[in-house]
mmCIF file of C-alpha atoms in Angstrom:
data_model
loop_
_atom_site.group_PDB
_atom_site.id
_atom_site.type_symbol
_atom_site.label_atom_id
_atom_site.label_comp_id
_atom_site.label_asym_id
_atom_site.label_seq_id
_atom_site.Cartn_x
_atom_site.Cartn_y
_atom_site.Cartn_z
ATOM 1 C CA MET G 1 16.375 40.998 38.449
ATOM 2 C CA LYS G 2 17.408 41.352 34.780
ATOM 3 C CA TYR G 3 16.470 44.110 32.375
ATOM 4 C CA ASN G 4 15.658 43.544 28.717
ATOM 5 C CA SER G 5 14.954 45.924 25.848
ATOM 6 C CA LYS G 6 12.098 43.762 24.540
ATOM 7 C CA LEU G 7 8.428 44.440 25.047
ATOM 8 C CA TRP G 8 7.029 42.277 27.839
ATOM 9 C CA ARG G 9 4.849 39.355 26.940
ATOM 10 C CA LYS G 10 2.051 40.323 29.302
ATOM 11 C CA THR G 11 1.228 42.876 31.963
ATOM 12 C CA ILE G 12 -1.386 42.457 34.683
ATOM 13 C CA ILE G 13 -0.936 45.845 36.331
ATOM 14 C CA ILE G 14 -3.937 48.144 36.533
ATOM 15 C CA ILE G 15 -2.547 51.676 36.537
ATOM 16 C CA SER G 16 -3.991 55.063 37.442
ATOM 17 C CA LEU G 17 -1.460 57.873 37.187
ATOM 18 C CA ALA G 18 -0.652 60.643 39.619
ATOM 19 C CA LEU G 19 2.273 63.072 39.499
ATOM 20 C CA CYS G 20 4.752 62.999 42.406
ATOM 21 C CA LEU G 21 7.812 65.213 42.796
ATOM 22 C CA CYS G 22 11.189 63.551 43.168
ATOM 23 C CA THR G 23 14.024 64.755 45.301
ATOM 24 C CA ASN G 24 16.190 65.930 42.406
ATOM 25 C CA GLY G 25 13.469 68.036 40.848
ATOM 26 C CA MET G 26 12.507 65.407 38.270
ATOM 27 C CA ALA G 27 8.901 64.297 38.149
ATOM 28 C CA ALA G 28 8.291 60.631 38.767
ATOM 29 C CA VAL G 29 4.984 59.170 37.686
ATOM 30 C CA CYS G 30 3.567 57.283 40.644
ATOM 31 C CA ALA G 31 1.340 54.390 39.666
ATOM 32 C CA GLU G 32 -1.480 53.325 41.942
ATOM 33 C CA SER G 33 -1.455 49.725 40.842
ATOM 34 C CA ALA G 34 -3.073 46.482 41.759
ATOM 35 C CA GLU G 35 -0.732 44.455 43.965
ATOM 36 C CA ILE G 36 1.709 42.610 41.762
ATOM 37 C CA THR G 37 3.104 39.169 42.336
ATOM 38 C CA THR G 38 6.694 40.296 41.869
ATOM 39 C CA GLU G 39 8.591 41.232 44.966
ATOM 40 C CA GLU G 40 11.172 43.684 45.879
ATOM 41 C CA SER G 41 14.663 43.661 44.597
ATOM 42 C CA SER G 42 17.569 45.845 45.413
ATOM 43 C CA VAL G 43 20.424 47.953 44.212
ATOM 44 C CA GLU G 44 23.619 49.571 45.299
ATOM 45 C CA THR G 45 26.078 52.114 43.956
ATOM 46 C CA GLU G 46 29.801 52.288 44.523
ATOM 47 C CA ASP G 47 29.965 56.013 45.202
ATOM 48 C CA MET G 48 27.408 55.743 47.982
ATOM 49 C CA GLN G 49 28.903 53.024 50.144
ATOM 50 C CA GLU G 50 32.455 52.061 50.970
ATOM 51 C CA PRO G 51 33.371 48.556 49.786
ATOM 52 C CA GLU G 52 34.160 47.579 53.405
ATOM 53 C CA ARG G 53 30.742 48.822 54.573
ATOM 54 C CA GLN G 54 29.029 47.018 51.707
ATOM 55 C CA GLN G 55 30.714 43.740 52.526
ATOM 56 C CA GLU G 56 29.851 44.083 56.208
ATOM 57 C CA ALA G 57 26.283 44.979 55.319
ATOM 58 C CA TRP G 58 25.202 41.628 54.009
ATOM 59 C CA SER G 59 27.757 39.254 55.453
ATOM 60 C CA GLY G 60 26.811 37.809 58.809
ATOM 61 C CA THR G 61 26.162 34.510 60.513
ATOM 62 C CA VAL G 62 25.557 31.897 57.806
ATOM 63 C CA ARG G 63 23.813 28.784 59.068
ATOM 64 C CA ALA G 64 23.688 25.353 57.516
ATOM 65 C CA ILE G 65 21.004 25.214 54.844
ATOM 66 C CA GLY G 66 17.631 24.478 56.350
ATOM 67 C CA GLN G 67 19.119 24.387 59.849
ATOM 68 C CA SER G 68 16.494 26.795 61.134
ATOM 69 C CA SER G 69 14.001 27.611 58.391
ATOM 70 C CA GLY G 70 13.718 24.069 57.039
ATOM 71 C CA VAL G 71 13.794 25.425 53.442
ATOM 72 C CA GLU G 72 16.403 23.709 51.258
ATOM 73 C CA SER G 73 15.324 24.460 47.668
ATOM 74 C CA ALA G 74 13.866 27.349 45.691
ATOM 75 C CA GLU G 75 11.560 27.232 42.682
ATOM 76 C CA ILE G 76 12.267 30.431 40.742
ATOM 77 C CA THR G 77 9.815 31.878 38.237
ATOM 78 C CA ALA G 78 10.270 35.100 36.264
ATOM 79 C CA THR G 79 7.092 37.176 36.127
ATOM 80 C CA GLU G 80 5.911 40.241 34.281
ATOM 81 C CA GLY G 81 8.051 43.355 34.044
ATOM 82 C CA ARG G 82 8.253 46.714 32.336
ATOM 83 C CA LYS G 83 10.116 49.999 32.120
ATOM 84 C CA LEU G 84 9.757 52.359 35.082
ATOM 85 C CA ASP G 85 11.754 55.401 36.224
ATOM 86 C CA GLY G 86 14.574 54.795 33.764
ATOM 87 C CA ILE G 87 14.796 51.061 34.482
ATOM 88 C CA TYR G 88 13.691 47.922 32.656
ATOM 89 C CA TYR G 89 12.949 45.297 35.235
ATOM 90 C CA THR G 90 11.769 41.717 35.584
ATOM 91 C CA GLY G 91 10.011 40.442 38.684
ATOM 92 C CA PHE G 92 10.426 37.029 40.277
ATOM 93 C CA THR G 93 8.625 34.640 42.539
ATOM 94 C CA ILE G 94 10.474 32.078 44.644
ATOM 95 C CA ASN G 95 8.499 29.155 46.041
ATOM 96 C CA GLY G 96 5.342 31.094 45.207
ATOM 97 C CA GLY G 97 6.362 34.184 47.190
ATOM 98 C CA ILE G 98 8.193 37.357 46.313
ATOM 99 C CA GLY G 99 11.767 36.900 45.094
ATOM 100 C CA TYR G 100 14.573 39.334 44.433
ATOM 101 C CA CYS G 101 17.477 39.276 42.049
ATOM 102 C CA LEU G 102 20.628 40.460 43.763
ATOM 103 C CA GLN G 103 23.055 40.770 40.832
ATOM 104 C CA SER G 104 21.644 42.844 38.009
ATOM 105 C CA SER G 105 24.937 42.692 36.119
ATOM 106 C CA LYS G 106 24.283 39.027 35.337
ATOM 107 C CA ASP G 107 21.660 37.266 33.238
ATOM 108 C CA THR G 108 18.218 36.192 34.376
ATOM 109 C CA PRO G 109 18.184 32.570 35.570
ATOM 110 C CA ALA G 110 15.915 30.081 33.858
ATOM 111 C CA ASP G 111 12.681 29.072 35.548
ATOM 112 C CA ALA G 112 13.721 26.031 37.569
ATOM 113 C CA VAL G 113 14.250 24.578 41.029
ATOM 114 C CA TYR G 114 17.600 25.494 42.596
ATOM 115 C CA GLU G 115 19.421 24.637 45.795
ATOM 116 C CA ILE G 116 19.615 27.290 48.505
ATOM 117 C CA GLN G 117 23.269 27.923 49.366
ATOM 118 C CA GLN G 118 23.105 30.342 52.311
ATOM 119 C CA GLU G 119 20.779 31.102 55.207
ATOM 120 C CA LEU G 120 21.559 34.472 56.810
ATOM 121 C CA ASP G 121 20.849 35.035 60.481
ATOM 122 C CA ALA G 122 18.568 38.052 60.817
ATOM 123 C CA ARG G 123 20.265 39.196 64.024
ATOM 124 C CA ASP G 124 23.549 40.268 62.437
ATOM 125 C CA SER G 125 22.873 40.640 58.719
ATOM 126 C CA PHE G 126 21.870 44.033 57.324
ATOM 127 C CA LEU G 127 20.738 42.377 54.104
ATOM 128 C CA SER G 128 18.366 40.167 56.092
ATOM 129 C CA LYS G 129 17.067 43.193 57.986
ATOM 130 C CA ALA G 130 16.460 45.106 54.742
ATOM 131 C CA MET G 131 14.751 42.034 53.281
ATOM 132 C CA TYR G 132 12.414 41.912 56.274
ATOM 133 C CA TYR G 133 11.298 45.516 55.702
ATOM 134 C CA ALA G 134 11.123 45.251 51.899
ATOM 135 C CA TYR G 135 7.865 45.290 49.967
ATOM 136 C CA GLY G 136 5.734 42.195 50.461
ATOM 137 C CA ASN G 137 7.520 41.083 53.626
ATOM 138 C CA PRO G 138 6.353 41.297 57.257
ATOM 139 C CA GLY G 139 8.066 44.565 58.185
ATOM 140 C CA TYR G 140 7.057 46.506 55.072
ATOM 141 C CA ARG G 141 5.812 50.062 55.604
ATOM 142 C CA ALA G 142 5.181 52.355 52.660
ATOM 143 C CA GLU G 143 6.908 55.338 54.292
ATOM 144 C CA LEU G 144 10.231 53.484 54.196
ATOM 145 C CA TRP G 145 10.160 52.900 50.452
ATOM 146 C CA VAL G 146 7.539 55.078 48.740
ATOM 147 C CA PRO G 147 6.921 58.069 51.043
ATOM 148 C CA ASP G 148 6.044 60.129 47.951
ATOM 149 C CA CYS G 149 3.562 57.538 46.610
ATOM 150 C CA PRO G 150 2.403 55.356 49.525
ATOM 151 C CA GLN G 151 -0.177 53.453 47.450
ATOM 152 C CA ASP G 152 2.176 52.633 44.587
ATOM 153 C CA THR G 153 3.005 48.956 45.083
ATOM 154 C CA GLU G 154 4.857 48.645 41.778
ATOM 155 C CA ARG G 155 7.374 51.307 42.767
ATOM 156 C CA ALA G 156 7.593 49.810 46.240
ATOM 157 C CA TYR G 157 8.694 46.540 44.639
ATOM 158 C CA LEU G 158 11.138 48.176 42.215
ATOM 159 C CA ARG G 159 12.720 50.382 44.878
ATOM 160 C CA SER G 160 13.025 47.502 47.311
ATOM 161 C CA HIS G 161 14.842 45.559 44.583
ATOM 162 C CA LEU G 162 17.315 48.350 43.951
ATOM 163 C CA VAL G 163 18.207 48.817 47.611
ATOM 164 C CA LEU G 164 18.596 45.086 48.236
ATOM 165 C CA SER G 165 20.810 44.753 45.153
ATOM 166 C CA TYR G 166 22.942 47.647 46.336
ATOM 167 C CA ILE G 167 23.458 46.078 49.760
ATOM 168 C CA TYR G 168 24.379 42.735 48.182
ATOM 169 C CA ASP G 169 26.465 43.859 45.201
ATOM 170 C CA ALA G 170 27.103 47.621 45.211
ATOM 171 C CA ALA G 171 29.737 47.513 42.488
ATOM 172 C CA ASN G 172 27.378 46.264 39.785
ATOM 173 C CA THR G 173 24.124 48.097 40.119
ATOM 174 C CA LEU G 174 23.164 51.485 38.738
ATOM 175 C CA ASP G 175 25.587 51.432 35.821
ATOM 176 C CA ARG G 176 23.916 48.269 34.530
ATOM 177 C CA GLU G 177 20.319 48.865 35.600
ATOM 178 C CA VAL G 178 19.502 52.492 34.880
ATOM 179 C CA LYS G 179 19.223 52.704 31.101
ATOM 180 C CA ASP G 180 18.153 56.354 31.185
ATOM 181 C CA THR G 181 21.240 58.042 32.684
ATOM 182 C CA SER G 182 19.284 61.165 33.627
ATOM 183 C CA TRP G 183 17.753 59.070 36.416
ATOM 184 C CA VAL G 184 21.079 58.020 37.978
ATOM 185 C CA PRO G 185 21.403 60.995 40.402
ATOM 186 C CA TRP G 186 17.842 60.463 41.628
ATOM 187 C CA TRP G 187 18.439 56.763 42.257
ATOM 188 C CA GLN G 188 21.766 57.454 44.003
ATOM 189 C CA ASN G 189 20.074 59.857 46.393
ATOM 190 C CA TYR G 190 17.082 57.569 46.910
ATOM 191 C CA ILE G 191 19.190 54.505 47.757
ATOM 192 C CA SER G 192 21.367 56.469 50.159
ATOM 193 C CA GLU G 193 18.357 57.945 51.969
ATOM 194 C CA THR G 194 16.521 54.621 52.139
ATOM 195 C CA ILE G 195 19.526 52.812 53.606
ATOM 196 C CA ARG G 196 19.732 55.510 56.274
ATOM 197 C CA ARG G 197 16.049 54.977 57.064
ATOM 198 C CA LEU G 198 16.549 51.216 57.281
ATOM 199 C CA GLU G 199 19.552 51.630 59.571
ATOM 200 C CA GLY G 200 17.331 53.620 61.913
ATOM 201 C CA GLU G 201 14.715 50.870 62.118
ATOM 202 C CA ALA G 202 14.639 48.294 64.877
ATOM 203 C CA GLY G 203 16.158 44.926 64.055
ATOM 204 C CA VAL G 204 14.090 41.980 62.905
ATOM 205 C CA PRO G 205 11.756 40.866 65.749
ATOM 206 C CA ASP G 206 13.564 38.319 67.906
ATOM 207 C CA PRO G 207 11.467 35.698 69.738
ATOM 208 C CA GLY G 208 14.156 34.889 72.313
ATOM 209 C CA LEU G 209 13.491 35.871 75.951
ATOM 210 C CA SER G 210 15.405 35.159 79.144
ATOM 211 C CA ILE G 211 15.549 36.079 82.826
ATOM 212 C CA ALA G 212 18.934 35.979 84.534
ATOM 213 C CA ALA G 213 17.554 34.869 87.916
ATOM 214 C CA PRO G 214 14.232 33.085 87.404
ATOM 215 C CA SER G 215 14.033 32.008 91.056
ATOM 216 C CA VAL G 216 14.244 34.653 93.808
ATOM 217 C CA GLU G 217 13.540 35.093 97.513
ATOM 218 C CA ALA G 218 11.456 37.879 98.972
ATOM 219 C CA TYR G 219 12.807 40.189 101.670
ATOM 220 C CA PHE G 220 11.192 42.764 103.938
ATOM 221 C CA ASP G 221 11.531 46.316 102.610
ATOM 222 C CA ASN G 222 11.447 48.699 105.579
ATOM 223 C CA SER G 223 10.845 51.747 103.381
ATOM 224 C CA LEU G 224 7.789 50.214 101.710
ATOM 225 C CA GLY G 225 6.644 48.177 104.691
ATOM 226 C CA VAL G 226 6.053 45.119 102.492
ATOM 227 C CA GLN G 227 7.852 41.999 101.398
ATOM 228 C CA ARG G 228 9.243 42.152 97.875
ATOM 229 C CA THR G 229 11.688 40.558 95.466
ATOM 230 C CA ARG G 230 14.763 42.189 94.024
ATOM 231 C CA ARG G 231 14.583 43.950 90.676
ATOM 232 C CA GLN G 232 14.652 41.656 87.633
ATOM 233 C CA THR G 233 14.767 42.340 83.898
ATOM 234 C CA LEU G 234 13.198 40.400 81.051
ATOM 235 C CA ALA G 235 15.969 40.294 78.429
ATOM 236 C CA GLY G 236 14.702 40.348 74.862
ATOM 237 C CA ASP G 237 13.067 42.303 72.068
ATOM 238 C CA ALA G 238 10.937 45.217 73.343
ATOM 239 C CA ARG G 239 8.190 44.151 70.909
ATOM 240 C CA ASN G 240 7.975 40.753 72.581
ATOM 241 C CA GLN G 241 5.998 40.270 75.779
ATOM 242 C CA ILE G 242 4.814 37.699 78.266
ATOM 243 C CA GLU G 243 1.699 37.589 80.405
ATOM 244 C CA ILE G 244 2.364 36.567 83.999
ATOM 245 C CA PRO G 245 -0.416 34.926 86.050
ATOM 246 C CA LEU G 246 -0.278 36.238 89.634
ATOM 247 C CA ALA G 247 -1.334 34.539 92.845
ATOM 248 C CA GLU G 248 -3.932 36.169 95.084
ATOM 249 C CA GLY G 249 -2.326 38.853 97.243
ATOM 250 C CA MET G 250 0.623 39.205 94.889
ATOM 251 C CA VAL G 251 1.415 42.442 93.003
ATOM 252 C CA LEU G 252 3.623 42.846 89.922
ATOM 253 C CA VAL G 253 5.405 46.209 89.871
ATOM 254 C CA ASN G 254 6.644 47.158 86.381
ATOM 255 C CA GLU G 255 9.260 49.838 87.045
ATOM 256 C CA THR G 256 9.769 50.555 83.350
ATOM 257 C CA LYS G 257 6.086 51.247 82.668
ATOM 258 C CA LYS G 258 5.433 52.545 86.206
ATOM 259 C CA THR G 259 2.428 50.251 86.618
ATOM 260 C CA GLU G 260 1.187 47.783 89.234
ATOM 261 C CA SER G 261 -0.841 44.702 88.326
ATOM 262 C CA MET G 262 -2.820 42.069 90.186
ATOM 263 C CA GLU G 263 -4.161 38.754 88.818
ATOM 264 C CA ARG G 264 -2.241 39.157 85.515
ATOM 265 C CA GLY G 265 0.656 41.359 84.478
ATOM 266 C CA ILE G 266 2.319 42.190 81.151
ATOM 267 C CA ILE G 267 6.109 42.414 80.790
ATOM 268 C CA ASN G 268 7.885 43.426 77.567
ATOM 269 C CA GLY G 269 11.451 42.660 76.639
ATOM 270 C CA GLY G 270 13.732 45.103 78.448
ATOM 271 C CA ASP G 271 11.244 45.844 81.250
ATOM 272 C CA SER G 272 12.487 45.893 84.852
ATOM 273 C CA PHE G 273 10.073 44.593 87.477
ATOM 274 C CA TYR G 274 9.636 43.049 90.923
ATOM 275 C CA PHE G 275 6.924 41.349 92.954
ATOM 276 C CA LYS G 276 5.551 42.492 96.292
ATOM 277 C CA ALA G 277 2.976 41.374 98.860
ATOM 278 C CA ASP G 278 1.818 42.314 102.331
ATOM 279 C CA ALA G 279 4.298 40.983 104.886
ATOM 280 C CA ALA G 280 1.472 39.181 106.695
ATOM 281 C CA GLU G 281 0.361 37.298 103.550
ATOM 282 C CA LEU G 282 1.740 34.384 101.562
ATOM 283 C CA ASN G 283 4.110 33.502 104.426
ATOM 284 C CA GLY G 284 5.959 30.274 103.788
ATOM 285 C CA GLN G 285 4.499 29.921 100.303
ATOM 286 C CA THR G 286 6.281 29.536 96.978
ATOM 287 C CA TYR G 287 4.903 31.059 93.791
ATOM 288 C CA GLU G 288 5.589 29.427 90.414
ATOM 289 C CA SER G 289 4.461 31.006 87.162
ATOM 290 C CA GLY G 290 4.770 27.936 84.987
ATOM 291 C CA GLU G 291 6.215 28.098 81.462
ATOM 292 C CA MET G 292 5.616 31.348 79.603
ATOM 293 C CA TYR G 293 6.182 31.998 75.884
ATOM 294 C CA GLY G 294 6.495 35.385 74.218
ATOM 295 C CA THR G 295 4.035 36.847 71.734
ATOM 296 C CA ILE G 296 6.662 36.715 68.936
ATOM 297 C CA THR G 297 6.448 33.134 67.745
ATOM 298 C CA ASN G 298 8.287 33.247 64.396
ATOM 299 C CA SER G 299 11.884 33.784 63.305
ATOM 300 C CA TRP G 300 13.117 35.363 60.076
ATOM 301 C CA ALA G 301 15.840 34.236 57.716
ATOM 302 C CA THR G 302 17.077 35.437 54.350
ATOM 303 C CA LEU G 303 17.916 32.662 51.914
ATOM 304 C CA ILE G 304 20.446 33.120 49.106
ATOM 305 C CA VAL G 305 20.127 31.126 45.877
ATOM 306 C CA LYS G 306 23.178 30.973 43.597
ATOM 307 C CA THR G 307 21.871 29.921 40.201
ATOM 308 C CA GLY G 308 25.349 29.307 38.762
ATOM 309 C CA GLY G 309 27.555 30.537 35.929
ATOM 310 C CA ASP G 310 26.785 34.023 34.690
ATOM 311 C CA LYS G 311 23.282 33.923 36.150
ATOM 312 C CA GLN G 312 22.084 36.151 38.980
ATOM 313 C CA ASP G 313 22.118 35.301 42.654
ATOM 314 C CA MET G 314 18.577 35.433 44.049
ATOM 315 C CA GLY G 315 17.234 36.164 47.494
ATOM 316 C CA MET G 316 14.083 35.547 49.472
ATOM 317 C CA GLY G 317 12.901 35.932 53.041
ATOM 318 C CA VAL G 318 11.041 33.353 55.083
ATOM 319 C CA LEU G 319 9.216 33.318 58.403
ATOM 320 C CA TYR G 320 9.351 30.011 60.237
ATOM 321 C CA PRO G 321 8.187 28.791 63.669
ATOM 322 C CA ALA G 322 10.710 29.804 66.304
ATOM 323 C CA GLN G 323 12.246 27.148 68.505
ATOM 324 C CA THR G 324 12.186 29.193 71.684
ATOM 325 C CA VAL G 325 12.853 28.206 75.267
ATOM 326 C CA PRO G 326 10.062 29.280 77.634
ATOM 327 C CA VAL G 327 10.786 31.506 80.624
ATOM 328 C CA SER G 328 9.453 30.928 84.113
ATOM 329 C CA LEU G 329 9.486 32.694 87.462
ATOM 330 C CA ALA G 330 9.480 31.453 91.040
ATOM 331 C CA VAL G 331 9.250 33.430 94.289
ATOM 332 C CA SER G 332 9.898 32.147 97.793
ATOM 333 C CA TRP G 333 7.926 34.460 100.067
ATOM 334 C CA LEU G 334 8.996 35.273 103.618
ATOM 335 C CA PRO G 335 8.728 32.285 105.946
ATOM 336 C CA ALA G 336 5.907 32.139 108.485
ATOM 337 C CA PRO G 337 6.947 33.711 111.810
ATOM 338 C CA LYS G 338 7.198 31.811 115.099
ATOM 339 C CA LEU G 339 6.896 33.738 118.370
ATOM 340 C CA ARG G 340 8.261 32.893 121.825
ATOM 341 C CA ILE G 341 6.724 34.874 124.683
ATOM 342 C CA VAL G 342 8.252 34.934 128.190
ATOM 343 C CA LYS G 343 6.519 36.814 131.015
ATOM 344 C CA ASN G 344 8.580 38.015 134.026
ATOM 345 C CA ALA G 345 7.497 40.016 137.098
ATOM 346 C CA ASP G 346 9.668 41.959 139.538
ATOM 347 C CA ARG G 347 8.230 39.925 142.416
ATOM 348 C CA GLU G 348 8.074 36.189 142.675
ATOM 349 C CA THR G 349 5.318 36.070 145.293
ATOM 350 C CA LYS G 350 1.719 36.569 144.303
ATOM 351 C CA VAL G 351 0.810 38.088 147.656
ATOM 352 C CA TYR G 352 0.348 41.832 147.347
ATOM 353 C CA LYS G 353 -0.598 44.577 149.736
ATOM 354 C CA LYS G 354 -3.014 47.298 148.803
ATOM 355 C CA GLY G 355 -1.293 50.104 146.897
ATOM 356 C CA GLU G 356 1.759 48.099 145.932
ATOM 357 C CA LEU G 357 3.143 48.574 142.409
ATOM 358 C CA ILE G 358 4.124 45.516 140.434
ATOM 359 C CA THR G 359 6.121 45.641 137.184
ATOM 360 C CA TYR G 360 6.293 42.767 134.714
ATOM 361 C CA ASN G 361 7.726 42.274 131.250
ATOM 362 C CA LEU G 362 6.595 40.357 128.184
ATOM 363 C CA GLU G 363 9.643 39.353 126.148
ATOM 364 C CA ILE G 364 8.481 38.528 122.616
ATOM 365 C CA THR G 365 10.968 36.923 120.233
ATOM 366 C CA GLN G 366 10.402 36.142 116.531
ATOM 367 C CA GLU G 367 12.549 33.053 116.142
ATOM 368 C CA ILE G 368 12.488 32.397 112.371
ATOM 369 C CA PRO G 369 15.270 34.138 110.383
ATOM 370 C CA LYS G 370 14.001 36.603 107.732
ATOM 371 C CA ALA G 371 10.382 36.157 108.866
ATOM 372 C CA VAL G 372 8.310 39.189 109.803
ATOM 373 C CA ALA G 373 5.453 39.089 112.339
ATOM 374 C CA LYS G 374 2.923 41.756 111.454
ATOM 375 C CA ASN G 375 -0.414 42.871 112.928
ATOM 376 C CA LEU G 376 0.206 41.027 116.213
ATOM 377 C CA VAL G 377 -2.529 40.929 118.853
ATOM 378 C CA ILE G 378 -1.266 39.796 122.313
ATOM 379 C CA GLU G 379 -3.779 39.109 125.051
ATOM 380 C CA ASP G 380 -2.519 39.082 128.667
ATOM 381 C CA SER G 381 -4.902 38.123 131.482
ATOM 382 C CA ILE G 382 -4.256 39.190 135.081
ATOM 383 C CA LEU G 383 -5.777 36.485 137.264
ATOM 384 C CA THR G 384 -4.698 37.743 140.727
ATOM 385 C CA GLU G 385 -7.762 39.121 142.463
ATOM 386 C CA GLY G 386 -7.669 42.861 143.096
ATOM 387 C CA VAL G 387 -4.753 43.534 140.714
ATOM 388 C CA LYS G 388 -5.503 46.007 137.920
ATOM 389 C CA LEU G 389 -3.435 47.405 135.048
ATOM 390 C CA GLN G 390 -2.592 51.057 135.569
ATOM 391 C CA LYS G 391 -3.664 53.528 132.927
ATOM 392 C CA ASN G 392 -0.948 54.430 130.381
ATOM 393 C CA SER G 393 1.424 51.918 131.923
ATOM 394 C CA VAL G 394 2.229 49.825 128.810
ATOM 395 C CA VAL G 395 5.622 50.666 127.268
ATOM 396 C CA LEU G 396 6.825 49.004 124.051
ATOM 397 C CA LEU G 397 10.572 48.504 123.732
ATOM 398 C CA ASP G 398 12.654 47.272 120.811
ATOM 399 C CA GLN G 399 15.332 44.592 121.000
ATOM 400 C CA ASP G 400 17.825 47.175 122.288
ATOM 401 C CA LYS G 401 15.472 48.188 125.122
ATOM 402 C CA LYS G 402 14.734 51.509 123.434
ATOM 403 C CA VAL G 403 11.210 52.885 123.633
ATOM 404 C CA ILE G 404 9.325 52.538 120.379
#
């Protein structure tokens, strides 16, 4: 963004004026304007940010040009501009979208097509994060930039420019941009406060999701009386989510949201969850969810254009289709039980005298490891004529011969 003392060739802004108070007691005229084609730019001041902090703010992972976004060149066009809040400014479009000059101390580049030199990874670049939230970009919210004039898109663009410039090149901002020095304290305070607001915002939405153990085995939970899986966590952005199709009889327990779902369940990044089912159901079965993709399908990158010589560096943001790896889940439910029943009596002969007492045992063994036999119904027929089961004579013992 470059400032000139000339009158602008044309202006397409429709303005209605309203008076808004500024933080330093000055009155800033807030313009409710038609949306302009220029985009945000940015600014930084030396006394507000340590040089080390400034350098860290915009440096980050730099990928090969076009490696992710696929964008390799930038067509830069200067658009209309004017004087506002002590600043003369020029707007830019890059590849038809909003563009930002990042070095106001240098001259405006000529309208032309330039090579993109850097692609900043949004995950570790504060400049890329600020670009995402700036006016005209996906994360823009008026309260971050123009809380005093939420409908003023022209100021939203100008203020975004100043903050972005400050993050990129703090040493060469206000002293070159603010022609009316009475505005400098206001801009210093505004930039400092806005950077603090941006630091408090969540990072750029990340489409990546993962599950550390996508395949698990169910176990019997004595306290719940059901079979269940161990706790799992969906690693990823809390704004991203997957929808899990559930088999009949299967319940998704979302511990984070404290909800239970059947048929279909929703899990957000960071949620902890497990599956459960009745111990008598799904025995020996394996559940597979199939491939699941998150609701965040795009990635964000900030592209830096160095126009050469004494001309300004330019910046733009771009959303591009994310190359994500799907997640999947598999559950091996408890195996089906297998019972062995052995019947023993205390007498081998089947000849009984009237009044004699006979005792016999049914030894029931579940032979499959980890399996659980539930809701058992055992029928025992006494075929010896005249023999009857005494009332209240059935005693159930556990494997240690203790009465249950």
